[in-house]
């Protein structure tokens, strides 16, 4: 009785291990198939890649640069009109690139163009952005940027009108009207 039981168990183990082997082998092929599907195009493009001679490579980069410049012209990337850099709406200046690079990664340049402040006011705005909005320390760029902002985005003088001069005053005669 005991032996018979043992025999049955062995038969079961054998079938099970064959079953597992079949599963493993199938899994292997499935993974292989997916891998091939995934990598087919990179493998093909690597195998069939065009190998450029150094001369062709130089030409390739030259053409790429020409294409880039043409595209920039199309996009009006660097166009300046009446002293205004059209793409950003900021005043054109030697330090404009620095300002664009430092100040337009988080918000539109329009936010700068529509504000006016003294140098101190601009410094305070930058400080506020550093303390609350994660603006990094500007290091050596800060005085240059502040000069730029204070030069082009300073408050305009809007004092009161001039005093009136040479006025012919007249006496208002209320009795007639009543
Ligand atoms: C790390 C991101 C970040 C950078 C970089 C950054 N700012 Fe700001 N700035 C902000 C945020 C956020 C606001 C608030 C925007 C809003 O209110 O919609 C803001 C607001 C402003 C405002 C409006 C302030 C107000 O009182 O309305 C001005 C002006 C401004 N930034 C100028 C600048 C200048 C100049 C620089 C470059 C020195 C700069 N920003 C760089 C995040 C940044």
Short mmCIF file of N, CA and C and ligand atoms in Angstrom, two decimals:
data_model
loop_
_atom_site.label_atom_id
_atom_site.label_comp_id
_atom_site.label_asym_id
_atom_site.label_seq_id
_atom_site.Cartn_x
_atom_site.Cartn_y
_atom_site.Cartn_z
N UNK A 1 0.83 -1.20 0.00
CA UNK A 1 0.00 0.00 0.00
C UNK A 1 0.87 1.25 0.00
N UNK A 2 1.83 1.24 0.86
CA UNK A 2 2.76 2.35 0.99
C UNK A 2 3.54 2.57 -0.31
N UNK A 3 4.02 1.44 -0.88
CA UNK A 3 4.80 1.51 -2.12
C UNK A 3 3.98 2.08 -3.27
N UNK A 4 2.77 1.65 -3.32
CA UNK A 4 1.89 2.06 -4.42
C UNK A 4 1.71 3.59 -4.36
N UNK A 5 1.55 4.03 -3.12
CA UNK A 5 1.37 5.46 -2.91
C UNK A 5 2.60 6.22 -3.41
N UNK A 6 3.77 5.68 -3.06
CA UNK A 6 5.03 6.30 -3.46
C UNK A 6 5.13 6.37 -4.98
N UNK A 7 4.74 5.29 -5.63
CA UNK A 7 4.85 5.20 -7.07
C UNK A 7 3.98 6.29 -7.73
N UNK A 8 2.80 6.45 -7.17
CA UNK A 8 1.88 7.44 -7.73
C UNK A 8 2.46 8.85 -7.63
N UNK A 9 3.08 9.08 -6.46
CA UNK A 9 3.62 10.41 -6.23
C UNK A 9 4.73 10.71 -7.23
N UNK A 10 5.56 9.68 -7.51
CA UNK A 10 6.67 9.87 -8.44
C UNK A 10 6.13 10.19 -9.84
N UNK A 11 5.09 9.45 -10.24
CA UNK A 11 4.51 9.68 -11.55
C UNK A 11 4.01 11.12 -11.64
N UNK A 12 3.40 11.57 -10.55
CA UNK A 12 2.86 12.94 -10.53
C UNK A 12 3.99 13.96 -10.67
N UNK A 13 5.09 13.71 -9.88
CA UNK A 13 6.23 14.64 -9.93
C UNK A 13 6.80 14.72 -11.33
N UNK A 14 6.92 13.55 -12.00
CA UNK A 14 7.48 13.54 -13.36
C UNK A 14 6.63 14.37 -14.30
N UNK A 15 5.33 14.15 -14.28
CA UNK A 15 4.45 14.91 -15.19
C UNK A 15 4.57 16.39 -14.89
N UNK A 16 4.59 16.71 -13.60
CA UNK A 16 4.68 18.12 -13.20
C UNK A 16 5.94 18.77 -13.74
N UNK A 17 7.07 18.03 -13.62
CA UNK A 17 8.32 18.65 -14.06
C UNK A 17 8.33 18.81 -15.58
N UNK A 18 7.73 17.87 -16.29
CA UNK A 18 7.65 18.03 -17.75
C UNK A 18 6.78 19.24 -18.09
N UNK A 19 5.66 19.35 -17.37
CA UNK A 19 4.74 20.47 -17.57
C UNK A 19 5.46 21.80 -17.36
N UNK A 20 6.24 21.88 -16.24
CA UNK A 20 6.97 23.11 -15.95
C UNK A 20 7.98 23.43 -17.04
N UNK A 21 8.66 22.35 -17.52
CA UNK A 21 9.66 22.57 -18.58
C UNK A 21 9.00 23.19 -19.81
N UNK A 22 7.82 22.63 -20.16
CA UNK A 22 7.12 23.14 -21.34
C UNK A 22 6.79 24.62 -21.13
N UNK A 23 6.33 24.95 -19.91
CA UNK A 23 5.99 26.35 -19.60
C UNK A 23 7.21 27.23 -19.75
N UNK A 24 8.33 26.78 -19.16
CA UNK A 24 9.55 27.59 -19.22
C UNK A 24 9.98 27.84 -20.65
N UNK A 25 9.95 26.76 -21.43
CA UNK A 25 10.40 26.90 -22.83
C UNK A 25 9.48 27.86 -23.59
N UNK A 26 8.15 27.74 -23.33
CA UNK A 26 7.23 28.64 -24.01
C UNK A 26 7.51 30.08 -23.60
N UNK A 27 7.70 30.27 -22.28
CA UNK A 27 7.98 31.62 -21.79
C UNK A 27 9.21 32.19 -22.46
N UNK A 28 10.24 31.35 -22.60
CA UNK A 28 11.48 31.78 -23.21
C UNK A 28 11.22 32.31 -24.62
N UNK A 29 10.41 31.55 -25.37
CA UNK A 29 10.15 31.98 -26.75
C UNK A 29 9.27 33.24 -26.80
N UNK A 30 8.33 33.32 -25.85
CA UNK A 30 7.47 34.52 -25.82
C UNK A 30 8.31 35.76 -25.55
N UNK A 31 9.21 35.65 -24.53
CA UNK A 31 10.07 36.79 -24.20
C UNK A 31 10.96 37.15 -25.39
N UNK A 32 11.49 36.10 -26.04
CA UNK A 32 12.34 36.31 -27.22
C UNK A 32 11.56 37.06 -28.30
N UNK A 33 10.32 36.62 -28.51
CA UNK A 33 9.48 37.25 -29.54
C UNK A 33 9.24 38.71 -29.24
N UNK A 34 8.86 39.01 -27.97
CA UNK A 34 8.62 40.41 -27.61
C UNK A 34 9.88 41.24 -27.74
N UNK A 35 10.98 40.63 -27.30
CA UNK A 35 12.27 41.34 -27.40
C UNK A 35 12.57 41.70 -28.84
N UNK A 36 12.30 40.75 -29.73
CA UNK A 36 12.58 41.01 -31.14
C UNK A 36 11.68 42.13 -31.66
N UNK A 37 10.39 42.04 -31.31
CA UNK A 37 9.46 43.09 -31.76
C UNK A 37 9.94 44.47 -31.31
N UNK A 38 10.39 44.52 -30.04
CA UNK A 38 10.81 45.78 -29.45
C UNK A 38 12.09 46.31 -30.11
N UNK A 39 13.02 45.41 -30.38
CA UNK A 39 14.35 45.85 -30.82
C UNK A 39 14.54 45.79 -32.32
N UNK A 40 13.49 45.32 -33.04
CA UNK A 40 13.68 45.10 -34.47
C UNK A 40 14.17 46.35 -35.20
N UNK A 41 13.47 47.48 -34.96
CA UNK A 41 13.84 48.66 -35.75
C UNK A 41 15.20 49.25 -35.34
N UNK A 42 15.51 49.32 -34.02
CA UNK A 42 16.86 49.79 -33.70
C UNK A 42 17.95 48.88 -34.27
N UNK A 43 17.72 47.56 -34.20
CA UNK A 43 18.73 46.64 -34.72
C UNK A 43 18.91 46.86 -36.22
N UNK A 44 17.76 46.92 -36.94
CA UNK A 44 17.83 47.14 -38.38
C UNK A 44 18.53 48.44 -38.73
N UNK A 45 18.17 49.50 -38.00
CA UNK A 45 18.74 50.79 -38.38
C UNK A 45 20.23 50.82 -38.05
N UNK A 46 20.63 50.05 -37.00
CA UNK A 46 22.06 50.01 -36.69
C UNK A 46 22.81 49.22 -37.75
N UNK A 47 22.23 48.09 -38.13
CA UNK A 47 22.90 47.23 -39.12
C UNK A 47 22.99 47.94 -40.47
N UNK A 48 21.90 48.66 -40.84
CA UNK A 48 21.89 49.30 -42.16
C UNK A 48 22.35 50.74 -42.14
N UNK A 49 22.99 51.16 -41.03
CA UNK A 49 23.33 52.58 -40.92
C UNK A 49 24.32 52.98 -42.00
N UNK A 50 24.19 54.27 -42.36
CA UNK A 50 25.08 54.78 -43.39
C UNK A 50 26.34 55.25 -42.71
N UNK A 51 27.48 54.74 -43.16
CA UNK A 51 28.73 55.17 -42.56
C UNK A 51 29.29 56.31 -43.40
N UNK A 52 29.40 57.50 -42.76
CA UNK A 52 29.85 58.66 -43.52
C UNK A 52 31.37 58.77 -43.47
N UNK A 53 31.94 59.19 -44.58
CA UNK A 53 33.38 59.50 -44.59
C UNK A 53 33.54 60.84 -43.86
N UNK A 54 34.74 61.14 -43.38
CA UNK A 54 34.94 62.41 -42.67
C UNK A 54 34.47 63.61 -43.49
N UNK A 55 34.73 63.59 -44.80
CA UNK A 55 34.32 64.72 -45.64
C UNK A 55 32.80 64.84 -45.66
N UNK A 56 32.13 63.68 -45.78
CA UNK A 56 30.67 63.70 -45.79
C UNK A 56 30.13 64.20 -44.44
N UNK A 57 30.84 63.83 -43.38
CA UNK A 57 30.41 64.22 -42.05
C UNK A 57 30.46 65.74 -41.89
N UNK A 58 31.54 66.34 -42.39
CA UNK A 58 31.67 67.80 -42.33
C UNK A 58 30.52 68.44 -43.09
N UNK A 59 30.25 67.91 -44.29
CA UNK A 59 29.17 68.44 -45.12
C UNK A 59 27.82 68.30 -44.40
N UNK A 60 27.65 67.15 -43.76
CA UNK A 60 26.40 66.88 -43.05
C UNK A 60 26.14 67.94 -41.98
N UNK A 61 27.20 68.22 -41.19
CA UNK A 61 27.03 69.20 -40.12
C UNK A 61 26.81 70.60 -40.66
N UNK A 62 27.49 70.91 -41.77
CA UNK A 62 27.31 72.22 -42.38
C UNK A 62 25.85 72.38 -42.81
N UNK A 63 25.35 71.35 -43.50
CA UNK A 63 23.96 71.42 -43.97
C UNK A 63 22.99 71.53 -42.81
N UNK A 64 23.29 70.78 -41.75
CA UNK A 64 22.40 70.83 -40.59
C UNK A 64 22.35 72.24 -40.02
N UNK A 65 23.53 72.89 -40.00
CA UNK A 65 23.57 74.24 -39.45
C UNK A 65 22.80 75.21 -40.35
N UNK A 66 22.96 75.04 -41.65
CA UNK A 66 22.22 75.90 -42.59
C UNK A 66 20.72 75.72 -42.38
N UNK A 67 20.32 74.44 -42.24
CA UNK A 67 18.89 74.17 -42.03
C UNK A 67 18.39 74.84 -40.75
N UNK A 68 19.21 74.72 -39.69
CA UNK A 68 18.82 75.32 -38.41
C UNK A 68 18.66 76.82 -38.53
N UNK A 69 19.62 77.46 -39.20
CA UNK A 69 19.56 78.91 -39.35
C UNK A 69 18.35 79.33 -40.15
N UNK A 70 18.06 78.56 -41.23
CA UNK A 70 16.88 78.89 -42.03
C UNK A 70 15.64 78.81 -41.19
N UNK A 71 15.57 77.76 -40.37
CA UNK A 71 14.39 77.57 -39.54
C UNK A 71 14.25 78.72 -38.54
N UNK A 72 15.40 79.13 -37.99
CA UNK A 72 15.35 80.24 -37.04
C UNK A 72 14.83 81.49 -37.72
N UNK A 73 15.27 81.71 -38.96
CA UNK A 73 14.78 82.89 -39.68
C UNK A 73 13.27 82.79 -39.84
N UNK A 74 12.82 81.57 -40.20
CA UNK A 74 11.38 81.39 -40.37
C UNK A 74 10.63 81.70 -39.08
N UNK A 75 11.22 81.28 -37.98
CA UNK A 75 10.55 81.47 -36.70
C UNK A 75 10.74 82.88 -36.16
N UNK A 76 11.46 83.71 -36.88
CA UNK A 76 11.78 85.05 -36.39
C UNK A 76 12.49 84.96 -35.05
N UNK A 77 13.34 83.97 -34.94
CA UNK A 77 13.98 83.67 -33.66
C UNK A 77 14.75 84.87 -33.11
N UNK A 78 15.50 85.53 -34.00
CA UNK A 78 16.37 86.61 -33.51
C UNK A 78 15.95 87.98 -34.04
N UNK A 79 14.75 88.08 -34.57
CA UNK A 79 14.35 89.34 -35.21
C UNK A 79 14.20 90.46 -34.19
N UNK A 80 14.74 91.60 -34.56
CA UNK A 80 14.65 92.78 -33.69
C UNK A 80 13.98 93.90 -34.46
N UNK A 81 12.96 94.47 -33.88
CA UNK A 81 12.26 95.59 -34.52
C UNK A 81 12.16 96.74 -33.56
N UNK A 82 12.59 97.92 -34.01
CA UNK A 82 12.55 99.13 -33.17
C UNK A 82 13.16 98.88 -31.80
N UNK A 83 14.28 98.16 -31.78
CA UNK A 83 14.97 97.93 -30.52
C UNK A 83 14.33 96.88 -29.64
N UNK A 84 13.24 96.26 -30.14
CA UNK A 84 12.58 95.22 -29.34
C UNK A 84 12.84 93.86 -29.98
N UNK A 85 13.27 92.92 -29.18
CA UNK A 85 13.45 91.54 -29.62
C UNK A 85 12.06 90.92 -29.74
N UNK A 86 11.64 90.68 -31.00
CA UNK A 86 10.24 90.37 -31.25
C UNK A 86 9.77 89.11 -30.53
N UNK A 87 10.63 88.07 -30.52
CA UNK A 87 10.19 86.80 -29.95
C UNK A 87 9.82 86.91 -28.47
N UNK A 88 10.60 87.74 -27.72
CA UNK A 88 10.35 87.82 -26.28
C UNK A 88 9.65 89.11 -25.88
N UNK A 89 9.70 90.11 -26.74
CA UNK A 89 9.11 91.40 -26.37
C UNK A 89 10.02 92.21 -25.46
N UNK A 90 11.27 91.74 -25.28
CA UNK A 90 12.20 92.46 -24.39
C UNK A 90 13.10 93.38 -25.22
N UNK A 91 13.67 94.38 -24.57
CA UNK A 91 14.58 95.29 -25.28
C UNK A 91 15.84 94.55 -25.71
N UNK A 92 16.25 94.78 -26.96
CA UNK A 92 17.47 94.16 -27.47
C UNK A 92 18.67 94.84 -26.83
N UNK A 93 19.65 94.04 -26.46
CA UNK A 93 20.78 94.56 -25.70
C UNK A 93 21.85 93.47 -25.73
N UNK A 94 23.09 93.86 -25.45
CA UNK A 94 24.16 92.86 -25.41
C UNK A 94 23.88 91.78 -24.38
N UNK A 95 23.17 92.14 -23.32
CA UNK A 95 22.93 91.18 -22.24
C UNK A 95 21.57 90.50 -22.34
N UNK A 96 20.90 90.71 -23.48
CA UNK A 96 19.56 90.13 -23.61
C UNK A 96 19.59 88.60 -23.48
N UNK A 97 20.60 87.98 -24.11
CA UNK A 97 20.65 86.51 -24.07
C UNK A 97 20.77 86.00 -22.64
N UNK A 98 21.55 86.73 -21.84
CA UNK A 98 21.71 86.34 -20.44
C UNK A 98 20.36 86.44 -19.71
N UNK A 99 19.65 87.53 -19.98
CA UNK A 99 18.35 87.73 -19.34
C UNK A 99 17.36 86.64 -19.79
N UNK A 100 17.35 86.36 -21.09
CA UNK A 100 16.45 85.32 -21.59
C UNK A 100 16.80 83.99 -20.94
N UNK A 101 18.09 83.68 -20.90
CA UNK A 101 18.53 82.40 -20.34
C UNK A 101 18.20 82.28 -18.87
N UNK A 102 18.29 83.37 -18.13
CA UNK A 102 18.09 83.31 -16.69
C UNK A 102 16.63 83.47 -16.29
N UNK A 103 15.90 84.24 -17.06
CA UNK A 103 14.59 84.71 -16.56
C UNK A 103 13.37 84.15 -17.29
N UNK A 104 13.55 83.33 -18.31
CA UNK A 104 12.34 82.92 -19.02
C UNK A 104 12.10 81.41 -18.96
N UNK A 105 12.81 80.73 -18.04
CA UNK A 105 12.60 79.28 -17.97
C UNK A 105 11.33 78.94 -17.20
N UNK A 106 10.91 79.81 -16.28
CA UNK A 106 9.73 79.51 -15.47
C UNK A 106 8.48 80.23 -15.95
N UNK A 107 8.67 81.41 -16.49
CA UNK A 107 7.48 82.16 -16.94
C UNK A 107 7.81 82.93 -18.19
N UNK A 108 6.77 83.49 -18.78
CA UNK A 108 6.92 84.22 -20.03
C UNK A 108 7.75 85.48 -19.82
N UNK A 109 8.45 85.87 -20.88
CA UNK A 109 9.21 87.13 -20.83
C UNK A 109 8.26 88.32 -20.70
N UNK A 110 7.01 88.10 -21.08
CA UNK A 110 6.02 89.18 -21.00
C UNK A 110 5.86 89.65 -19.56
N UNK A 111 6.02 88.73 -18.63
CA UNK A 111 5.90 89.09 -17.21
C UNK A 111 6.96 90.11 -16.83
N UNK A 112 8.12 90.03 -17.46
CA UNK A 112 9.17 91.01 -17.20
C UNK A 112 8.85 92.31 -17.93
N UNK A 113 8.47 92.17 -19.21
CA UNK A 113 8.25 93.36 -20.04
C UNK A 113 7.12 94.23 -19.51
N UNK A 114 6.16 93.62 -18.82
CA UNK A 114 5.02 94.42 -18.38
C UNK A 114 5.24 95.03 -16.99
N UNK A 115 6.41 94.77 -16.39
CA UNK A 115 6.68 95.33 -15.07
C UNK A 115 7.66 96.49 -15.14
N UNK A 116 7.54 97.37 -14.18
CA UNK A 116 8.50 98.46 -14.08
C UNK A 116 8.92 98.59 -12.63
N UNK A 117 10.22 98.80 -12.42
CA UNK A 117 10.69 98.99 -11.05
C UNK A 117 12.07 99.63 -11.07
N UNK A 118 12.42 100.18 -9.95
CA UNK A 118 13.79 100.68 -9.81
C UNK A 118 14.71 99.48 -9.64
N UNK A 119 16.01 99.75 -9.61
CA UNK A 119 16.97 98.67 -9.42
C UNK A 119 16.68 97.92 -8.11
N UNK A 120 16.39 98.71 -7.07
CA UNK A 120 16.07 98.10 -5.78
C UNK A 120 14.80 97.26 -5.89
N UNK A 121 13.83 97.80 -6.62
CA UNK A 121 12.57 97.07 -6.80
C UNK A 121 12.80 95.75 -7.51
N UNK A 122 13.62 95.78 -8.56
CA UNK A 122 13.92 94.55 -9.28
C UNK A 122 14.66 93.56 -8.39
N UNK A 123 15.59 94.08 -7.58
CA UNK A 123 16.35 93.21 -6.69
C UNK A 123 15.40 92.51 -5.72
N UNK A 124 14.41 93.29 -5.24
CA UNK A 124 13.44 92.71 -4.31
C UNK A 124 12.61 91.62 -4.99
N UNK A 125 12.23 91.87 -6.27
CA UNK A 125 11.44 90.86 -6.99
C UNK A 125 12.25 89.58 -7.15
N UNK A 126 13.53 89.75 -7.49
CA UNK A 126 14.39 88.57 -7.66
C UNK A 126 14.54 87.84 -6.33
N UNK A 127 14.70 88.64 -5.25
CA UNK A 127 14.83 88.04 -3.92
C UNK A 127 13.55 87.25 -3.57
N UNK A 128 12.41 87.86 -3.92
CA UNK A 128 11.13 87.20 -3.63
C UNK A 128 11.04 85.87 -4.39
N UNK A 129 11.47 85.89 -5.66
CA UNK A 129 11.42 84.64 -6.44
C UNK A 129 12.39 83.60 -5.88
N UNK A 130 13.54 84.11 -5.36
CA UNK A 130 14.50 83.17 -4.78
C UNK A 130 13.96 82.55 -3.50
N UNK A 131 13.26 83.38 -2.72
CA UNK A 131 12.79 82.87 -1.43
C UNK A 131 11.54 82.01 -1.55
N UNK A 132 10.70 82.32 -2.55
CA UNK A 132 9.41 81.60 -2.59
C UNK A 132 9.18 80.77 -3.84
N UNK A 133 9.93 81.03 -4.92
CA UNK A 133 9.63 80.35 -6.19
C UNK A 133 10.77 79.49 -6.70
N UNK A 134 11.80 79.32 -5.89
CA UNK A 134 12.88 78.41 -6.29
C UNK A 134 13.83 78.97 -7.33
N UNK A 135 13.87 80.29 -7.47
CA UNK A 135 14.87 80.88 -8.37
C UNK A 135 16.24 80.72 -7.73
N UNK A 136 17.20 80.24 -8.53
CA UNK A 136 18.53 79.98 -8.00
C UNK A 136 19.30 81.29 -7.80
N UNK A 137 20.38 81.21 -7.03
CA UNK A 137 21.25 82.36 -6.85
C UNK A 137 21.83 82.74 -8.21
N UNK A 138 21.82 84.03 -8.53
CA UNK A 138 22.23 84.43 -9.89
C UNK A 138 23.72 84.70 -9.99
N UNK A 139 24.41 84.70 -8.85
CA UNK A 139 25.86 84.85 -8.85
C UNK A 139 26.31 86.11 -9.57
N UNK A 140 27.33 85.93 -10.44
CA UNK A 140 27.90 87.09 -11.14
C UNK A 140 26.91 87.72 -12.11
N UNK A 141 25.88 86.95 -12.50
CA UNK A 141 24.93 87.49 -13.47
C UNK A 141 24.01 88.54 -12.86
N UNK A 142 23.86 88.48 -11.53
CA UNK A 142 22.83 89.34 -10.92
C UNK A 142 23.02 90.82 -11.22
N UNK A 143 24.25 91.39 -10.98
CA UNK A 143 24.38 92.83 -11.26
C UNK A 143 24.14 93.15 -12.74
N UNK A 144 24.54 92.26 -13.63
CA UNK A 144 24.36 92.51 -15.07
C UNK A 144 22.87 92.54 -15.39
N UNK A 145 22.15 91.56 -14.83
CA UNK A 145 20.71 91.49 -15.09
C UNK A 145 19.99 92.69 -14.47
N UNK A 146 20.43 93.06 -13.25
CA UNK A 146 19.81 94.23 -12.60
C UNK A 146 20.06 95.50 -13.40
N UNK A 147 21.28 95.64 -13.94
CA UNK A 147 21.56 96.81 -14.79
C UNK A 147 20.61 96.85 -15.96
N UNK A 148 20.45 95.69 -16.59
CA UNK A 148 19.57 95.61 -17.76
C UNK A 148 18.14 96.00 -17.38
N UNK A 149 17.65 95.41 -16.30
CA UNK A 149 16.25 95.66 -15.90
C UNK A 149 16.06 97.13 -15.51
N UNK A 150 17.03 97.65 -14.74
CA UNK A 150 16.88 99.04 -14.26
C UNK A 150 16.99 100.02 -15.42
N UNK A 151 17.72 99.61 -16.47
CA UNK A 151 17.89 100.51 -17.61
C UNK A 151 16.62 100.57 -18.46
N UNK A 152 16.05 99.39 -18.73
CA UNK A 152 14.94 99.36 -19.69
C UNK A 152 13.57 99.29 -19.02
N UNK A 153 13.52 98.81 -17.81
CA UNK A 153 12.22 98.65 -17.17
C UNK A 153 12.15 99.43 -15.86
N UNK A 154 12.53 100.70 -15.98
CA UNK A 154 12.46 101.59 -14.83
C UNK A 154 11.10 102.28 -14.84
N UNK A 155 10.65 102.73 -13.66
CA UNK A 155 9.38 103.46 -13.65
C UNK A 155 9.54 104.76 -14.43
N UNK A 156 8.53 105.08 -15.21
CA UNK A 156 8.57 106.34 -15.97
C UNK A 156 8.18 107.48 -15.04
N UNK A 157 8.80 108.66 -15.27
CA UNK A 157 8.38 109.84 -14.50
C UNK A 157 6.98 110.22 -14.92
N UNK A 158 6.08 110.19 -13.99
CA UNK A 158 4.73 110.62 -14.31
C UNK A 158 4.29 111.62 -13.24
N UNK A 159 4.99 112.76 -13.17
CA UNK A 159 4.68 113.79 -12.18
C UNK A 159 3.35 114.48 -12.54
N UNK A 160 2.95 115.42 -11.72
CA UNK A 160 1.69 116.10 -12.00
C UNK A 160 1.90 117.07 -13.16
N UNK A 161 0.79 117.55 -13.74
CA UNK A 161 0.90 118.46 -14.89
C UNK A 161 1.54 119.76 -14.46
N UNK A 162 1.98 120.52 -15.48
CA UNK A 162 2.58 121.82 -15.19
C UNK A 162 1.51 122.77 -14.66
N UNK A 163 1.96 123.79 -13.89
CA UNK A 163 1.00 124.81 -13.44
C UNK A 163 0.43 125.55 -14.64
N UNK A 164 -0.82 125.97 -14.51
CA UNK A 164 -1.43 126.76 -15.58
C UNK A 164 -0.83 128.16 -15.56
N UNK A 165 -0.62 128.73 -16.73
CA UNK A 165 -0.10 130.09 -16.81
C UNK A 165 -0.96 130.92 -17.74
N UNK A 166 -0.87 132.22 -17.58
CA UNK A 166 -1.57 133.18 -18.45
C UNK A 166 -3.04 132.81 -18.63
N UNK A 167 -3.73 132.72 -17.54
CA UNK A 167 -5.14 132.36 -17.59
C UNK A 167 -5.99 133.63 -17.48
N UNK A 168 -7.01 133.75 -18.30
CA UNK A 168 -7.94 134.88 -18.12
C UNK A 168 -9.04 134.41 -17.16
N UNK A 169 -8.96 134.87 -15.96
CA UNK A 169 -9.97 134.46 -15.00
C UNK A 169 -11.22 135.29 -15.17
N UNK A 170 -12.33 134.75 -14.87
CA UNK A 170 -13.54 135.58 -14.91
C UNK A 170 -14.32 135.32 -13.63
N UNK A 171 -15.18 136.26 -13.29
CA UNK A 171 -15.96 136.13 -12.06
C UNK A 171 -17.28 135.44 -12.38
N UNK A 172 -17.54 134.46 -11.65
CA UNK A 172 -18.75 133.70 -11.87
C UNK A 172 -19.93 134.45 -11.23
N UNK A 173 -20.86 134.91 -12.07
CA UNK A 173 -21.99 135.67 -11.54
C UNK A 173 -23.19 134.75 -11.36
N UNK A 174 -23.39 134.34 -10.15
CA UNK A 174 -24.44 133.35 -9.90
C UNK A 174 -25.83 133.95 -9.92
N UNK A 175 -25.91 135.26 -9.60
CA UNK A 175 -27.24 135.90 -9.45
C UNK A 175 -28.03 135.84 -10.75
N UNK A 176 -27.34 135.96 -11.89
CA UNK A 176 -28.03 135.97 -13.18
C UNK A 176 -28.69 134.63 -13.49
N UNK A 177 -27.99 133.60 -13.17
CA UNK A 177 -28.46 132.26 -13.54
C UNK A 177 -29.71 131.86 -12.75
N UNK A 178 -29.83 132.37 -11.54
CA UNK A 178 -30.88 131.89 -10.65
C UNK A 178 -32.28 132.38 -11.02
C1 LIG B 1 12.58 79.38 -10.76
C2 LIG B 1 11.57 79.95 -11.60
C3 LIG B 1 11.71 81.42 -11.94
C4 LIG B 1 12.73 82.03 -12.60
C5 LIG B 1 13.99 81.41 -13.17
C6 LIG B 1 12.39 83.43 -12.67
N1 LIG B 1 11.18 83.62 -12.11
FE1 LIG B 1 10.14 85.38 -12.12
N2 LIG B 1 8.60 84.46 -11.19
C7 LIG B 1 8.51 83.12 -10.90
C8 LIG B 1 7.18 82.82 -10.42
C9 LIG B 1 6.68 81.44 -10.00
C10 LIG B 1 6.46 84.03 -10.45
C11 LIG B 1 5.00 84.25 -10.10
C12 LIG B 1 4.25 84.02 -11.37
C13 LIG B 1 2.82 84.37 -11.26
O1 LIG B 1 2.45 85.12 -10.38
O2 LIG B 1 2.08 83.87 -12.13
C14 LIG B 1 7.37 85.03 -10.95
C15 LIG B 1 7.01 86.34 -11.15
C16 LIG B 1 7.81 87.29 -11.74
C17 LIG B 1 7.43 88.67 -11.97
C18 LIG B 1 6.10 89.28 -11.62
C19 LIG B 1 6.22 89.76 -10.20
C20 LIG B 1 4.99 90.45 -9.75
O3 LIG B 1 5.07 91.10 -8.69
O4 LIG B 1 3.95 90.34 -10.41
C21 LIG B 1 8.48 89.29 -12.56
C22 LIG B 1 8.56 90.73 -12.98
C23 LIG B 1 9.53 88.30 -12.70
N3 LIG B 1 9.09 87.10 -12.21
C24 LIG B 1 10.76 88.57 -13.23
C25 LIG B 1 11.78 87.63 -13.33
C26 LIG B 1 13.13 87.96 -13.71
C27 LIG B 1 13.63 89.34 -14.09
C28 LIG B 1 13.83 86.78 -13.69
C29 LIG B 1 15.28 86.60 -13.99
C30 LIG B 1 16.20 87.15 -13.06
C31 LIG B 1 12.91 85.73 -13.29
N4 LIG B 1 11.69 86.29 -13.06
C32 LIG B 1 13.24 84.39 -13.20
C33 LIG B 1 9.52 82.19 -11.04
C34 LIG B 1 10.72 82.42 -11.66
#
